[in-house]
Coordinates of C-alpha atoms in Angstrom, one line a residue:
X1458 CA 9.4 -13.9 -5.4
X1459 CA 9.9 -15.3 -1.7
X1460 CA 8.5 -18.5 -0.7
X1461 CA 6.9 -18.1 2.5
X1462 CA 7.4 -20.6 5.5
X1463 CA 3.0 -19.7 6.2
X1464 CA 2.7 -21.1 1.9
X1465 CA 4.5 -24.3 2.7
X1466 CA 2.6 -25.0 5.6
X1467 CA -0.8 -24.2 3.7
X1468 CA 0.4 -26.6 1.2
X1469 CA -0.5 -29.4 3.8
X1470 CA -4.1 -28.5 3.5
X1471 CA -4.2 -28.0 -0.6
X1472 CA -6.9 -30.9 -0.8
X1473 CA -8.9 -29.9 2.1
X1474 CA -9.1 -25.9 0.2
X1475 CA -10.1 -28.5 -3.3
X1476 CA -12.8 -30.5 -1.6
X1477 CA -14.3 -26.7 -1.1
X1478 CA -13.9 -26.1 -4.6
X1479 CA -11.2 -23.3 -4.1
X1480 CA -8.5 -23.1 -6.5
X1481 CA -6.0 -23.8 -4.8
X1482 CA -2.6 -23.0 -6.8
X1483 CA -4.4 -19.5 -8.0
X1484 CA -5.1 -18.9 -4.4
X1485 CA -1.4 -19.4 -3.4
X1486 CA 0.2 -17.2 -5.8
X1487 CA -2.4 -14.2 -4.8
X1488 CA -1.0 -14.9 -1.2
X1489 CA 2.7 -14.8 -1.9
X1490 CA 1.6 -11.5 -3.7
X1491 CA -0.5 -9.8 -0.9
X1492 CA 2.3 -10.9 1.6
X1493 CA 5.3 -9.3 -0.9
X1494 CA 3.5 -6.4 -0.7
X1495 CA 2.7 -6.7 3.1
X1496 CA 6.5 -6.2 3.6
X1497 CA 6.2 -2.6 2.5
X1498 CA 3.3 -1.6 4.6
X1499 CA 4.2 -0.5 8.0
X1500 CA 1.4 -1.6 10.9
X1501 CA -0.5 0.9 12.5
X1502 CA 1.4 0.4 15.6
X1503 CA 4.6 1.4 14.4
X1504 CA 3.6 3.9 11.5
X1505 CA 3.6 7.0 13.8
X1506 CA 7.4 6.3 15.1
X1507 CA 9.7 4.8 12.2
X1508 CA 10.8 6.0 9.4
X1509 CA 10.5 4.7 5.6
X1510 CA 13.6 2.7 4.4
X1511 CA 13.6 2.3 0.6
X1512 CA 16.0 -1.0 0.5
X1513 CA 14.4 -2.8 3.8
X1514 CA 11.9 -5.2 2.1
X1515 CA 11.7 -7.6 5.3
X1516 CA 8.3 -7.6 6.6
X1517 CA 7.5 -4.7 9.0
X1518 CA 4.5 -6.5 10.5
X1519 CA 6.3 -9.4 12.1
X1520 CA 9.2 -7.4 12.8
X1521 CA 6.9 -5.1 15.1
X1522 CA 5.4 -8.6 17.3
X1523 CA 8.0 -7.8 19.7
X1524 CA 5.8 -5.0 21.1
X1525 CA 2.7 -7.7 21.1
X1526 CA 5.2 -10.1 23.0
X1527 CA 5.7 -7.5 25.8
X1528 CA 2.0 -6.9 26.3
X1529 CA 1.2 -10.3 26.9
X1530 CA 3.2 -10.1 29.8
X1531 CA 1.2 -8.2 31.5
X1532 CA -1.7 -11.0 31.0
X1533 CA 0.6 -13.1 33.1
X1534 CA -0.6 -12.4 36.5
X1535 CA -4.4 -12.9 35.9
X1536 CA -3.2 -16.7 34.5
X1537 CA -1.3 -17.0 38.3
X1538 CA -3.7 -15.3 41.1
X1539 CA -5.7 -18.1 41.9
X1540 CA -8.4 -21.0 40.2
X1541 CA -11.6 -18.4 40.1
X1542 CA -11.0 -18.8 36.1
X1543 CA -14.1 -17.3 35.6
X1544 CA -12.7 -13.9 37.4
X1545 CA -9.3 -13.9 35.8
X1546 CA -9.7 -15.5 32.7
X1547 CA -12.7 -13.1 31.9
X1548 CA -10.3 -10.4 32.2
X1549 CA -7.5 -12.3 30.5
X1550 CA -9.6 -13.1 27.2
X1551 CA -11.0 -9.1 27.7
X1552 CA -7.2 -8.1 27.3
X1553 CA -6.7 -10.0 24.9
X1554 CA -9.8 -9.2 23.0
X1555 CA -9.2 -5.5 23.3
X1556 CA -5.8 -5.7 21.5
X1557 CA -7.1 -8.1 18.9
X1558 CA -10.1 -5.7 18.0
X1559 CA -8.2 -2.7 17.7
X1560 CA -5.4 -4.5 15.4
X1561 CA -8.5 -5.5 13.3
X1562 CA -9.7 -1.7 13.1
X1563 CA -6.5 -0.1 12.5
X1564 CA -4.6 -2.7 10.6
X1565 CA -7.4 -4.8 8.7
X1566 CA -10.0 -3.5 7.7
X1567 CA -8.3 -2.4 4.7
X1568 CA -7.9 -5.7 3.8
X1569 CA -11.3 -6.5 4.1
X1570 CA -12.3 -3.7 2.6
X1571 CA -10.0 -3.7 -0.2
X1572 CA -11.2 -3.3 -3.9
X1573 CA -8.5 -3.7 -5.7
X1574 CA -9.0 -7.5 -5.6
X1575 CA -12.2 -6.7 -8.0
X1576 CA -10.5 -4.5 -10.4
X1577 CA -7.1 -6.9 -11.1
X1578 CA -8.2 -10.5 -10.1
X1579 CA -12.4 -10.2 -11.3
X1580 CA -11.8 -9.8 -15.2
X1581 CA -9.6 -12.8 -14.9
X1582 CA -10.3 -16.6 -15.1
X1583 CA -10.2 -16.5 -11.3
X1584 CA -13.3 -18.1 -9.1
X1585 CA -14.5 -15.3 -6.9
X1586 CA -15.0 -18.0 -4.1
X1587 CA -11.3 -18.0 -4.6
X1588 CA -10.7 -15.2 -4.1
X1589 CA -12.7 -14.0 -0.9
X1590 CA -11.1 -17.1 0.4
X1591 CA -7.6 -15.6 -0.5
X1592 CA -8.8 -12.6 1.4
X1593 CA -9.6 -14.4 5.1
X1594 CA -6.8 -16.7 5.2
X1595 CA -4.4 -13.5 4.7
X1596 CA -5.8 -11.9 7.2
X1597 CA -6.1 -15.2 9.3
X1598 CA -2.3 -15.7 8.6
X1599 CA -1.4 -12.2 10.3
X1600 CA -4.1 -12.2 13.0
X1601 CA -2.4 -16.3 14.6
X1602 CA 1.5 -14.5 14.6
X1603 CA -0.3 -11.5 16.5
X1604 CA -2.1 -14.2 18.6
X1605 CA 1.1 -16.5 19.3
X1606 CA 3.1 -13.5 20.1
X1607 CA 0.4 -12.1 22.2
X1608 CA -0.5 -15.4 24.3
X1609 CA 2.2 -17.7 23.8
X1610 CA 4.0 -17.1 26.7
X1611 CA 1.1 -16.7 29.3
X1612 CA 0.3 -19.8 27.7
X1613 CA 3.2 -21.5 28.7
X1614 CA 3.1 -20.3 31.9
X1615 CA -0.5 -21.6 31.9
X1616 CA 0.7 -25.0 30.9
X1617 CA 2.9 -25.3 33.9
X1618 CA 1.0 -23.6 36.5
X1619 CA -2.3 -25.6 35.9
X1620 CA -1.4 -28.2 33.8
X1621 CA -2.4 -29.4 29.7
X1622 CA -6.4 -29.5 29.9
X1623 CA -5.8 -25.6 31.2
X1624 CA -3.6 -25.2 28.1
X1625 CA -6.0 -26.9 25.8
X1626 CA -8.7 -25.3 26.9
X1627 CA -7.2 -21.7 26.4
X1628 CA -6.1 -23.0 22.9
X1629 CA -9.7 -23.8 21.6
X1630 CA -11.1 -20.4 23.4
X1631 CA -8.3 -18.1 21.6
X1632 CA -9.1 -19.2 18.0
X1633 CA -12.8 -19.3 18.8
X1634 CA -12.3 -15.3 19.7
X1635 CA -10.3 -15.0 16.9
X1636 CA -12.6 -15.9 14.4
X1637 CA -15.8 -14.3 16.0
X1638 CA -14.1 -10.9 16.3
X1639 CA -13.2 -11.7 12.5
X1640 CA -16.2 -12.4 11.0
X1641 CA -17.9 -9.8 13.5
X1642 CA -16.1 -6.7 12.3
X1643 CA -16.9 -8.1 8.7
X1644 CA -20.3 -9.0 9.5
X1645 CA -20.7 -4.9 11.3
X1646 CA -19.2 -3.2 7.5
X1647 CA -21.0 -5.7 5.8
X1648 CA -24.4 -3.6 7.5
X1649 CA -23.0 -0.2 6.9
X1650 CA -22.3 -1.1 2.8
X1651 CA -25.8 -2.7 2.4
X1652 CA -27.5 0.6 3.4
X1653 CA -24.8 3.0 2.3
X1654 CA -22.5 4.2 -0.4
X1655 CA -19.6 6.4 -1.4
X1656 CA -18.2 9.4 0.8
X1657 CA -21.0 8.9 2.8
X1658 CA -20.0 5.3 3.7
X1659 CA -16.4 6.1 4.4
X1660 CA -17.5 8.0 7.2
X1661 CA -19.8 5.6 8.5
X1662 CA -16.8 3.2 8.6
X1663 CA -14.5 5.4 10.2
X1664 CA -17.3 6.2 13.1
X1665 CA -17.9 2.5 13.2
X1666 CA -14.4 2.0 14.5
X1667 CA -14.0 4.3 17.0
X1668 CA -17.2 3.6 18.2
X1669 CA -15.6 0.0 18.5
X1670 CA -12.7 1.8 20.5
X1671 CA -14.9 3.1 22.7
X1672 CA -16.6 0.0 23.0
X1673 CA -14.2 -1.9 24.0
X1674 CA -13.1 0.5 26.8
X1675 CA -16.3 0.7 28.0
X1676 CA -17.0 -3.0 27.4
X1677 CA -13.7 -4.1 29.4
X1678 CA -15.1 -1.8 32.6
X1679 CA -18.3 -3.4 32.6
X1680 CA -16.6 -7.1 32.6
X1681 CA -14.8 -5.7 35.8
X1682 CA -17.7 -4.2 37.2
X1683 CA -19.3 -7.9 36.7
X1684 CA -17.4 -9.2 40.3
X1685 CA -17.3 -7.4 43.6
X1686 CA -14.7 -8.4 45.8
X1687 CA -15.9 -9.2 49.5
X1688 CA -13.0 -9.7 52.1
X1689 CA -10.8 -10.1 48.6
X1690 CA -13.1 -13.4 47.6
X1691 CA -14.7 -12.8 44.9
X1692 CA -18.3 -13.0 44.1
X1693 CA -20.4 -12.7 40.9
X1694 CA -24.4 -11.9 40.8
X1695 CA -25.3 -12.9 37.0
X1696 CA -27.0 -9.8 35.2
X1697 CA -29.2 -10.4 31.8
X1698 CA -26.7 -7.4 30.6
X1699 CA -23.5 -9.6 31.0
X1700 CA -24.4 -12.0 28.2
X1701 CA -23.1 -9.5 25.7
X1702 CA -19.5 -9.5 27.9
X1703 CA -18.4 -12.3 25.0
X1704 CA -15.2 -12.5 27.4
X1705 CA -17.4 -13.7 30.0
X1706 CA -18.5 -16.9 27.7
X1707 CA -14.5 -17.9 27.6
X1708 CA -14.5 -17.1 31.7
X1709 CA -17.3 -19.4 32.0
X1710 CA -16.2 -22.1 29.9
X1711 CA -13.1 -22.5 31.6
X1712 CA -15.0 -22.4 34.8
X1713 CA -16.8 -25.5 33.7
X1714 CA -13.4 -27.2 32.2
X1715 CA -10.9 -26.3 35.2
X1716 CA -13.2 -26.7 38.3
X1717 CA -16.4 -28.6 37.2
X1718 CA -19.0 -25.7 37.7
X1719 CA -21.8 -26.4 36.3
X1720 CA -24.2 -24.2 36.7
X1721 CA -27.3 -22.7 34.8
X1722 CA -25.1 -19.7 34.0
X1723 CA -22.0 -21.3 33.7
X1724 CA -23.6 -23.9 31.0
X1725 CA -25.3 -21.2 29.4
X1726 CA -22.2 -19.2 28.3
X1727 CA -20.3 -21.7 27.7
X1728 CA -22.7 -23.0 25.0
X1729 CA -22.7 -19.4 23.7
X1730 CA -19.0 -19.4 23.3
X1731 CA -19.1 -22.7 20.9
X1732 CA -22.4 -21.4 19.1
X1733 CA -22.0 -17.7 18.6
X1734 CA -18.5 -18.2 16.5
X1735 CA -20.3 -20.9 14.4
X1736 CA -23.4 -18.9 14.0
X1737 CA -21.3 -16.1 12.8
X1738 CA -19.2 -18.0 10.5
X1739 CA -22.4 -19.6 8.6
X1740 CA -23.7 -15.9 8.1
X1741 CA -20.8 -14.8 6.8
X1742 CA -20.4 -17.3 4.3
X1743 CA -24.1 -17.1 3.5
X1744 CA -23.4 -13.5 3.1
X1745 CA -20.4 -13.2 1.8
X1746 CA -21.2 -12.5 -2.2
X1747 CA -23.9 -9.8 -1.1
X1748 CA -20.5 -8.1 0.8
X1749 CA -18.2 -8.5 -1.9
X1750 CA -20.8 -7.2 -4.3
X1751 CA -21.5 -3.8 -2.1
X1752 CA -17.7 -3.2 -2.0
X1753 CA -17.8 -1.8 -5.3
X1754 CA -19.8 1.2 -3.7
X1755 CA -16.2 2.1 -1.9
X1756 CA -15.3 3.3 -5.4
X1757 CA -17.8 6.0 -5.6
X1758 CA -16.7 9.4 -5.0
X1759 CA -20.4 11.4 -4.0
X1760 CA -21.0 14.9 -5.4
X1761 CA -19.4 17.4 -2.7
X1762 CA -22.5 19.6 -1.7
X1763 CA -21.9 23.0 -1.3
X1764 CA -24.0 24.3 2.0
X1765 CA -25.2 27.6 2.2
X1766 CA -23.9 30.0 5.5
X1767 CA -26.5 30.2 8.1
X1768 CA -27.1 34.0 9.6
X1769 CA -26.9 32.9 12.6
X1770 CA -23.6 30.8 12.4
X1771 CA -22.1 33.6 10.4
X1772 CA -22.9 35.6 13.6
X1773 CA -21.7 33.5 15.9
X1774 CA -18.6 33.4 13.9
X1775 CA -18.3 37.1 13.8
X1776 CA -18.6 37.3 17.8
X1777 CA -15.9 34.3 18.6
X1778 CA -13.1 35.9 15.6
X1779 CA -13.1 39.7 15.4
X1780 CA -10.8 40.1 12.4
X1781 CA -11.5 38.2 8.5
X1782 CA -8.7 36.3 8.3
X1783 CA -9.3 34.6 11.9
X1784 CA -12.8 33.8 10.7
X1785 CA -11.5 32.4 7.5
X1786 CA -8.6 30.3 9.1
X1787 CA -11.5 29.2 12.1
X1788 CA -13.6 27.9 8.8
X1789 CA -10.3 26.1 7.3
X1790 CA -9.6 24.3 10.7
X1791 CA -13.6 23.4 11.1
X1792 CA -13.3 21.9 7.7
X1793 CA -10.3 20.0 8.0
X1794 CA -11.3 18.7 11.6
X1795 CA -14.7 17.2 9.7
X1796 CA -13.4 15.9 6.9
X1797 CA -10.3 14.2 7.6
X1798 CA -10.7 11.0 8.1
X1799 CA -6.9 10.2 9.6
X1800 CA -7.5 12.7 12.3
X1801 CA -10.9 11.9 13.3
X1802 CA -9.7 8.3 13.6
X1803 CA -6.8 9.3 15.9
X1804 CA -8.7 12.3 17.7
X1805 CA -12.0 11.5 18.0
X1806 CA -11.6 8.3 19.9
X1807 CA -9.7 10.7 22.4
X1808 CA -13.0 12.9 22.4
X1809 CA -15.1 10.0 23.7
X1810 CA -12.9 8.9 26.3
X1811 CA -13.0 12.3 27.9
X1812 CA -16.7 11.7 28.3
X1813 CA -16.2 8.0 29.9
X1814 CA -13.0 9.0 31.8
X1815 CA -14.9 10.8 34.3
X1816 CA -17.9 9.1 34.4
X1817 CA -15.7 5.5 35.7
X1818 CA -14.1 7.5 38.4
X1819 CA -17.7 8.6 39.7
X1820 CA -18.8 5.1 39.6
X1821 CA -15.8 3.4 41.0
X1822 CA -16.0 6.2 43.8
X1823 CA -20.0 5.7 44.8
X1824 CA -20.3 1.8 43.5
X1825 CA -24.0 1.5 43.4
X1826 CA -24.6 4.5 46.2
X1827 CA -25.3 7.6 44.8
X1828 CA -27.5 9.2 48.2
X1829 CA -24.5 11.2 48.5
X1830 CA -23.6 11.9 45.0
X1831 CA -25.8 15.1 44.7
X1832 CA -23.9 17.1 47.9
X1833 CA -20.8 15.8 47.3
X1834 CA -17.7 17.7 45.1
X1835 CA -17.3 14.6 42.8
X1836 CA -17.9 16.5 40.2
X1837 CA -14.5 18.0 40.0
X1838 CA -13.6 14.5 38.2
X1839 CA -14.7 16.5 35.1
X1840 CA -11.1 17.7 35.0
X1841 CA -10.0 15.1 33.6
X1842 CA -11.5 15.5 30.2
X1843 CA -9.1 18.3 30.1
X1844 CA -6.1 15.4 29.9
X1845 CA -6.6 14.9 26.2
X1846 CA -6.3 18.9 25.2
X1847 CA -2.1 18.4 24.5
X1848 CA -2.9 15.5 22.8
X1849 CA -5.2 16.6 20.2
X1850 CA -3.2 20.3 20.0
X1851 CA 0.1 18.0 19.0
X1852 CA -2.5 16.6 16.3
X1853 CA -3.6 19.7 14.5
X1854 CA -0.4 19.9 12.7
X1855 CA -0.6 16.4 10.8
X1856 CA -2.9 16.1 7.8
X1857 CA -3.4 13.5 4.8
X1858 CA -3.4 16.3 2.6
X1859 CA -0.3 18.1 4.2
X1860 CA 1.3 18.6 0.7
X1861 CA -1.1 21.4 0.1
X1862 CA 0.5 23.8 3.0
X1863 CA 2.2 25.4 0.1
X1864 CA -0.7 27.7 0.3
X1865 CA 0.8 29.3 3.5
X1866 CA 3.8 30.6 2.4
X1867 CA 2.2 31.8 -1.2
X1868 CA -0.8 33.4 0.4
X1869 CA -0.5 37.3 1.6
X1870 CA -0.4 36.5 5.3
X1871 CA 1.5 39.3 7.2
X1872 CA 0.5 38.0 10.9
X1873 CA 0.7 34.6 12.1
X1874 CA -1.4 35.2 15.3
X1875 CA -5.2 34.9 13.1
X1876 CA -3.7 31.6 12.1
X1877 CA -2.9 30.3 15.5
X1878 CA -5.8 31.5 16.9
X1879 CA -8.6 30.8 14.8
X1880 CA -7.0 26.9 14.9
X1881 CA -7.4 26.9 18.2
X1882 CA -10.8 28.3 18.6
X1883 CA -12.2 25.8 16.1
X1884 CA -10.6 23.0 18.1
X1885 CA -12.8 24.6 21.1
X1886 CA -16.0 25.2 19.8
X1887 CA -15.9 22.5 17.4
X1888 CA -14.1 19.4 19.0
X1889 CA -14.0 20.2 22.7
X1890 CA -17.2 21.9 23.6
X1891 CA -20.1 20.0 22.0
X1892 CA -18.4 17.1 24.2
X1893 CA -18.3 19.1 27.1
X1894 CA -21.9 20.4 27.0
X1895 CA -23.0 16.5 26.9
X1896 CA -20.3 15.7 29.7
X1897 CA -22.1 19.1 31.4
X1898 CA -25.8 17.9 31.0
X1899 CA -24.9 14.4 32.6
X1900 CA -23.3 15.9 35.8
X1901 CA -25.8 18.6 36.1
X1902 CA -28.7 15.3 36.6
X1903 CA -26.1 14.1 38.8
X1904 CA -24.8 16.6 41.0
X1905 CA -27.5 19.2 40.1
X1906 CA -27.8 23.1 38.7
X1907 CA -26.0 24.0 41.7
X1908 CA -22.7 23.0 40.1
X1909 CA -23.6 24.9 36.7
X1910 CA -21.0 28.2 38.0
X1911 CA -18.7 25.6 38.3
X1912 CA -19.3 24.1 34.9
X1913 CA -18.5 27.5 33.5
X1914 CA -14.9 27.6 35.4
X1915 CA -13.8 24.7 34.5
X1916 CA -14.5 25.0 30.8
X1917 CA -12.8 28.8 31.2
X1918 CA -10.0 26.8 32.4
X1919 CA -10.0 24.5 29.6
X1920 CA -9.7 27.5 27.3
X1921 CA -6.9 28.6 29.1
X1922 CA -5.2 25.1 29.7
X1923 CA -5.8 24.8 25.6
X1924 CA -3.6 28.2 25.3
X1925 CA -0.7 27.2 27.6
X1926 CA -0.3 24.0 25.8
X1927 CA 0.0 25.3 22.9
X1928 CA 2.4 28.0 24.3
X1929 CA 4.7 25.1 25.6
X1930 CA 4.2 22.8 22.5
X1931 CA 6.5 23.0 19.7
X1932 CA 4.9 25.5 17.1
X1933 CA 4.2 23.6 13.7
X1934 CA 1.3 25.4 11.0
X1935 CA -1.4 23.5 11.0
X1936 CA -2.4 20.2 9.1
X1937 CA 1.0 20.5 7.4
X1938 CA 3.2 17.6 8.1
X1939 CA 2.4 14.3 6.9
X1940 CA 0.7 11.7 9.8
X1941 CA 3.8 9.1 9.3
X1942 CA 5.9 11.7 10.9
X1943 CA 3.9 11.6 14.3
X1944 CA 5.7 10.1 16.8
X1945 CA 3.7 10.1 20.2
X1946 CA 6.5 9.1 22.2
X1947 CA 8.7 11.9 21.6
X1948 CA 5.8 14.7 23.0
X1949 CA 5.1 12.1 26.0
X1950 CA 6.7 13.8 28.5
X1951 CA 6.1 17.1 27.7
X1952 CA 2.3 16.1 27.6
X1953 CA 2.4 14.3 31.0
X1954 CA 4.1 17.5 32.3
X1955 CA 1.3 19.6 31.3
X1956 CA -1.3 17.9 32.4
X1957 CA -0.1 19.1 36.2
X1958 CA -1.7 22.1 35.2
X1959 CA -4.7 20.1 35.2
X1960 CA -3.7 19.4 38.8
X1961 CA -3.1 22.9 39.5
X1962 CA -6.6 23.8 38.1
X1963 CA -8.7 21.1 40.1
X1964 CA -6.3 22.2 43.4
X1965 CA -7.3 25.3 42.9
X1966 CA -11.2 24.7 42.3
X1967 CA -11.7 22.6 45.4
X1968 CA -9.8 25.0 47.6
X1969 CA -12.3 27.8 46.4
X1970 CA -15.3 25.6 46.9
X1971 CA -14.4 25.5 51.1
X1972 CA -15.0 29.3 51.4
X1973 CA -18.1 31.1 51.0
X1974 CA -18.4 32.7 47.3
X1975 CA -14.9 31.6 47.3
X1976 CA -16.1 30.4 43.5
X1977 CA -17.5 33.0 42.1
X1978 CA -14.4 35.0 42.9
X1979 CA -12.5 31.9 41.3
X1980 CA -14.9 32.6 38.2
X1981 CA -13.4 36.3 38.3
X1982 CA -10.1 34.9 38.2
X1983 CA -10.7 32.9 35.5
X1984 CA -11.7 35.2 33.0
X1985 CA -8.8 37.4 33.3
X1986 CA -6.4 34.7 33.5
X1987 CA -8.0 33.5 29.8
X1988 CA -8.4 36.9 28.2
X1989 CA -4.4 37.6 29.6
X1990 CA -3.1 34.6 28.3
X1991 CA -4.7 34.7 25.2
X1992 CA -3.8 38.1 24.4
X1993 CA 0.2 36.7 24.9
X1994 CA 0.2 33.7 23.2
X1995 CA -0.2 34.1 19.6
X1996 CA 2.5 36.8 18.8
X1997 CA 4.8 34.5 16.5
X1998 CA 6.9 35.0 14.0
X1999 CA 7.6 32.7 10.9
X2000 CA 11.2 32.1 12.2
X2001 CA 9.7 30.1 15.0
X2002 CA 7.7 28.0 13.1
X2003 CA 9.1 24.2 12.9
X2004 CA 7.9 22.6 9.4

């Protein structure tokens, strides 16, 4: 077995790991395991574009840095525009902090959340303090390459632009943000397992993290939202709300270090930014045998529950697919959608930020005046939850369970086109609209009920836009390829091309808008461009089916 480089340097600290009465020489041989195995696990940010290689046992996870190292050149120029370090190194460590949290959702959390440990290492002779200790230096080890390769050169950079206490500084910050968004993720499954078990919990988990992706979109516009450039200086008014903007603490702390501000609310966060990691750290630890004892409930498989078919759903269902087998294939997708837990990871995330999209261009376009928000055509920005319709169509194909499309060929389907459609109806009234009804209400206490007929085109619109993507999209059957086969990249610029129809559509809206009942003949329009198209679009044959 390989002798890692990380082992020999974790060798310098064997007495500090036996003053904590950690076994040391156990601990290191579960290491050189987990990282042997590591070498066949592909990260999350390469999965969806390489392919397995049986013979390549190098590790796949340092090979893939390079990609890290790239994106920490863009951090480059927030380390060179001036000395206001709370400004620009707020949004440096926000960067930074948004690709370190989402590594930790898509890459570890099955590391923390892994129970194998219990049912191999636990009947041994092995200390369990051992062995959670095994488990946060792995992760630790992986989480400082992702960091070096991610700041090391905008450190450098740093170091000769403002000099070694700048360096220092940023040092100390980075590994303080490192181990609070460690032990925070822990600490926020740590609350889901102490309330929940089973199926039930899995969910709860996968919500949890793209909740956390949203967050941290919506978290990193808020930080930026925190200054307001005047005659491009740049000011800050402190807000009670900007004490959870953890980024901020770093800003301010650097601040203090670089150009001796010492202020109330430069003070204030910088002590945060020392205590809150600290704080966390001691929780965890104090916690940490409750965690590893509600793990267990991970391997709990809950009772399916079999849910009796509402009347009314069953006649909604018979008004949106005319014909049996759509119905049945618009219950399959719904089914699917819910329950798998790979797509709703990938796709929901996708759903939210069609909601937030639209809602940052209205406030970057008003700022903090919105006299004028209620006669104005703003709300046309609600196109753009339309931009994530390809993306999500490309999806519907992939499946963890994509072995079982057997049952397509060996069922007695004569058309294709109840398929097809019933898929794509599910993604509408199950995915697409509930979020668009939400995104509706919030414009409608915006912009007011005089917008509502425009509401109704642009969701026609996004019916039809739905269609002509999937008319232009290669045709796959549904959740019937395996999700190791998605490669984003190769559909990029056949989604960016279709989302000029989006272009089209808004064009097309605003020009109606400048005549009188210009829209309700744009409604008109509408509805016989969707019920053409749709009529058109779902003739296929099995010989044009890829997969």
């Amino acid at each position: 077995m390989q002798d890692y480089r990380t082992l020999k340097l974790l060798d310098r600290f064997e007495k500090v790991f036996l003053s904590f009465g950690i076994d040391y020489k156990i601990m290191r041989r579960i290491l050189q395991v987990k990282l042997t195995m590591d070498g066949r696990r592909l990260p999350t940010i390469f999965s969806q574009n390489a392919k397995k290689k049986e013979k390549d046992t190098n590790n796949q996870y340092i090979k893939s840095l390079w990609i890290y190292v790239l994106f920490g050149l863009f951090m480059i120029p927030f380390i060179l525009m001036g000395e206001n370090y709370l400004f620009q190194m707020s949004l440096f460590y926000g960067i930074f902090t948004f690709f370190i949290m989402t590594s930790m959702i898509s890459d570890f959390s099955s590391v923390l959340l892994d129970i194998r440990d219990r049912n191999i290492l636990f009947p041994k002779p092995v200390d369990k303090r051992t062995i959670s200790t095994t488990k946060m230096i792995h992760i630790v080890i992986y989480l400082s390459f992702l960091t070096i390769a991610l700041v090391g050169i905008p450190l450098i950079v740093g170091l000769i632009k403002h000099g070694f206490l700048f360096f220092l500084t940023t040092v100390v910050t980075i590994i303080l943000i490192d181990l609070f968004i460690v032990v925070l993720t822990a600490l926020i499954y740590l609350f889901i397992l102490r309330f929940f078990d089973g199926e039930k919990l899995k969910d709860i988990i996968n919500y949890v993290q793209i909740v956390l992706s949203l967050g941290i979109m919506v978290g990193y516009h808020l930080l930026v939202r925190s200054f307001e450039f005047i005659d491009l200086s740049i000011s800050l008014e402190p807000q009670w709300w900007q004490v959870f903007i953890f980024p901020m603490w770093y800003g301010a702390m650097m601040e203090v270090m670089m150009n001796g501000n010492a202020q109330l609310f430069h003070l204030l966060f910088t002590l945060l930014g020392i205590l809150m990691p600290l704080l966390s750290i001691w929780i965890y630890i104090k916690l940490n045998p409750a965690f590893e004892q509600n793990l267990q409930k991970l391997s709990y498989h809950g009772k399916a529950k079999e849910k009796r078919r509402s009347q009314l759903g069953q006649l909604l269902l018979s008004v949106i697919c005319r014909s049996h087998e759509e119905q049945a294939f618009f219950r399959f997708a719904s089914f699917m959608m819910k329950n798998e837990r790979d797509f709703k990871l990938k796709v929901y995330p996708s759903l939210g930020f069609s909601v937030v999209i639209p809602l940052i261009f209205i406030m970057n376009g008003f700022n903090t005046d919105f006299d004028h928000l209620s006669t104005s055509k703003s709300f046309l920005t609600i196109y753009f939850s339309l931009i994530i319709i390809p993306t999500i169509l490309v999806l519907l194909k992939f499946s963890g369970k994509y072995k079982g499309a057997w049952i397509y060929r060996a069922a007695p389907i004569k058309h294709l086109k109840p398929m097809f459609s019933g898929t794509i109806k599910a993604f509408i009234f199950k995915l697409y609209l509930p979020v668009y009804l939400l995104l509706s209400v919030i414009f409608i206490a915006l912009f007011g009920v005089r917008i509502l007929p425009d509401l109704v085109i642009v969701f026609l619109n996004a019916c039809t836009y739905a269609v002509i993507c999937f008319m232009i999209l290669k045709k796959s059957i549904p959740f019937s390829e395996s999700f190791d086969q998605y490669n984003q990249n190769s559909n990029g610029a056949i989604i960016f091309g279709l989302m000029l129809f989006v272009a089209l559509f808004a064009g097309l809206h605003f020009v109606t808008t400048l005549f009188s009942y210009g829209i309700y003949l744009y409604l008109v329009f509408a509805i016989l461009c969707l019920g053409t198209i749709w009529k058109l679009a779902f003739n296929i044959t099995w010989d044009k089916i890829h997969g």
